[in-house]
């Protein structure tokens, strides 16, 4: 039988690698599956990194390399693999890759991120790799001393334009808003406005890309008067948002209408033991620092889930005798009194395995058995509920023993 990992992380971006650091450091047998040759996720396609706390001077790729080294220091295993499907069979999760590899785990963190959004305009697909690009750090040097067009006006569009200006002759940013209005942060807007290599075409959209084998012209349409014009250029860069990589999760976990994974604040999906972090989950702020925070949270939750499930499997589901389980809380005196009463009933001598479950620390088990009030007692035989008593009297307990 193949090895069963404690934690498999799907994706090697900042969220995934933060999960790996926290998981491995907690002695979880951790595997990171990354589809691309190089780990780092979306930040690996950027150059500058100015907003990661405590690291005022670094590049995005250097920061991601440090993330990976940190994870490897604690024993994280890294493998290449593009995920085809995820199956959840109770405590066992099965990850299948497109080349046939299959991995098993007790818990899974989905950190597959998002891919650049494509607009589907005429010429975009035709000239992909022939002047059309979605990655500045990947392709900037190919456009040295040439004129290019940038589509987009958010943070990533402006940051990447500033980076591209170190290589190209001239950049024309096509902005859909009125003059002076952009979606990027003010400090980035100011940097772009002050950059002599960056020009702007306002109230406009890109309608078509033309060329003979390679990009030669961009057709721009003014959205207010409908007029079209052609810009001579050697390349078109798109920075218009991203699409979550969740196709393989249809029917497995809950997704929003736009394909993002729905989670709790604890990064939990609707599947116990399956978590989602970073850009792939439904959230407001998508930055490296928030992705890392997501990853740390998910790993801590995964560790608690594994401990809780293994305890339940070993002491209840696979027990060789019936189990009597008392759900209690240190904040509820009635439940504490009942636990004391049960401890004095010599249940072990009567052929029962007696367990106490703190509802605060064991939310998953409590939720699975719909424990809404405490104290509650469950009698389980062969792992199945035989009796359930809510706020029971002593006579009721004696009746089910």
mmCIF file of N, CA, C and O in Angstrom, residues 9-10 22 64 101 118 134-135 141 144 186 202 284 356 401:
data_model
loop_
_atom_site.group_PDB
_atom_site.id
_atom_site.type_symbol
_atom_site.label_atom_id
_atom_site.label_comp_id
_atom_site.label_asym_id
_atom_site.label_seq_id
_atom_site.Cartn_x
_atom_site.Cartn_y
_atom_site.Cartn_z
ATOM 1 N N UNK A 9 -0.233 19.225 0.311
ATOM 2 C CA UNK A 9 -0.534 20.601 -0.066
ATOM 3 C C UNK A 9 -0.504 20.708 -1.581
ATOM 4 O O UNK A 9 0.505 20.361 -2.212
ATOM 5 N N UNK A 10 -1.593 21.159 -2.164
ATOM 6 C CA UNK A 10 -1.701 21.270 -3.610
ATOM 7 C C UNK A 10 -1.337 22.689 -4.027
ATOM 8 O O UNK A 10 -2.157 23.610 -3.947
ATOM 9 N N UNK A 22 4.594 25.254 8.594
ATOM 10 C CA UNK A 22 3.899 25.006 9.856
ATOM 11 C C UNK A 22 3.574 23.525 10.036
ATOM 12 O O UNK A 22 3.631 23.003 11.150
ATOM 13 N N UNK A 64 10.381 33.874 -2.313
ATOM 14 C CA UNK A 64 9.791 32.549 -2.499
ATOM 15 C C UNK A 64 10.828 31.436 -2.330
ATOM 16 O O UNK A 64 10.527 30.368 -1.823
ATOM 17 N N UNK A 101 0.110 9.618 -11.313
ATOM 18 C CA UNK A 101 0.553 9.477 -9.930
ATOM 19 C C UNK A 101 -0.643 9.584 -8.993
ATOM 20 O O UNK A 101 -1.589 10.325 -9.246
ATOM 21 N N UNK A 118 -7.871 35.764 -19.184
ATOM 22 C CA UNK A 118 -7.770 36.097 -20.605
ATOM 23 C C UNK A 118 -9.049 36.799 -21.043
ATOM 24 O O UNK A 118 -10.143 36.424 -20.625
ATOM 25 N N UNK A 134 1.581 37.401 -20.305
ATOM 26 C CA UNK A 134 0.869 37.628 -19.051
ATOM 27 C C UNK A 134 1.856 37.689 -17.881
ATOM 28 O O UNK A 134 1.438 37.714 -16.734
ATOM 29 N N UNK A 135 3.149 37.705 -18.200
ATOM 30 C CA UNK A 135 4.178 37.625 -17.154
ATOM 31 C C UNK A 135 5.353 38.542 -17.483
ATOM 32 O O UNK A 135 6.100 38.279 -18.432
ATOM 33 N N UNK A 141 12.779 40.831 -20.880
ATOM 34 C CA UNK A 141 14.002 41.011 -21.672
ATOM 35 C C UNK A 141 13.788 40.776 -23.161
ATOM 36 O O UNK A 141 14.596 41.215 -23.991
ATOM 37 N N UNK A 144 13.301 44.321 -24.929
ATOM 38 C CA UNK A 144 14.279 45.366 -24.662
ATOM 39 C C UNK A 144 14.287 46.405 -25.791
ATOM 40 O O UNK A 144 14.395 46.051 -26.978
ATOM 41 N N UNK A 186 -2.734 54.407 -4.504
ATOM 42 C CA UNK A 186 -2.271 55.753 -4.852
ATOM 43 C C UNK A 186 -0.765 55.838 -5.035
ATOM 44 O O UNK A 186 -0.272 56.483 -5.957
ATOM 45 N N UNK A 202 -6.803 56.857 -21.949
ATOM 46 C CA UNK A 202 -7.924 56.784 -21.018
ATOM 47 C C UNK A 202 -9.242 56.456 -21.732
ATOM 48 O O UNK A 202 -9.363 56.602 -22.944
ATOM 49 N N UNK A 284 -11.225 38.717 0.470
ATOM 50 C CA UNK A 284 -11.180 40.097 -0.017
ATOM 51 C C UNK A 284 -9.765 40.512 -0.415
ATOM 52 O O UNK A 284 -9.536 41.022 -1.512
ATOM 53 N N UNK A 356 -14.212 11.113 27.318
ATOM 54 C CA UNK A 356 -14.723 12.466 27.532
ATOM 55 C C UNK A 356 -14.310 13.329 26.335
ATOM 56 O O UNK A 356 -13.141 13.346 25.960
ATOM 57 N N UNK A 401 -26.889 1.139 29.886
ATOM 58 C CA UNK A 401 -25.653 0.374 30.117
ATOM 59 C C UNK A 401 -25.984 -1.121 30.142
ATOM 60 O O UNK A 401 -26.819 -1.551 30.911
#
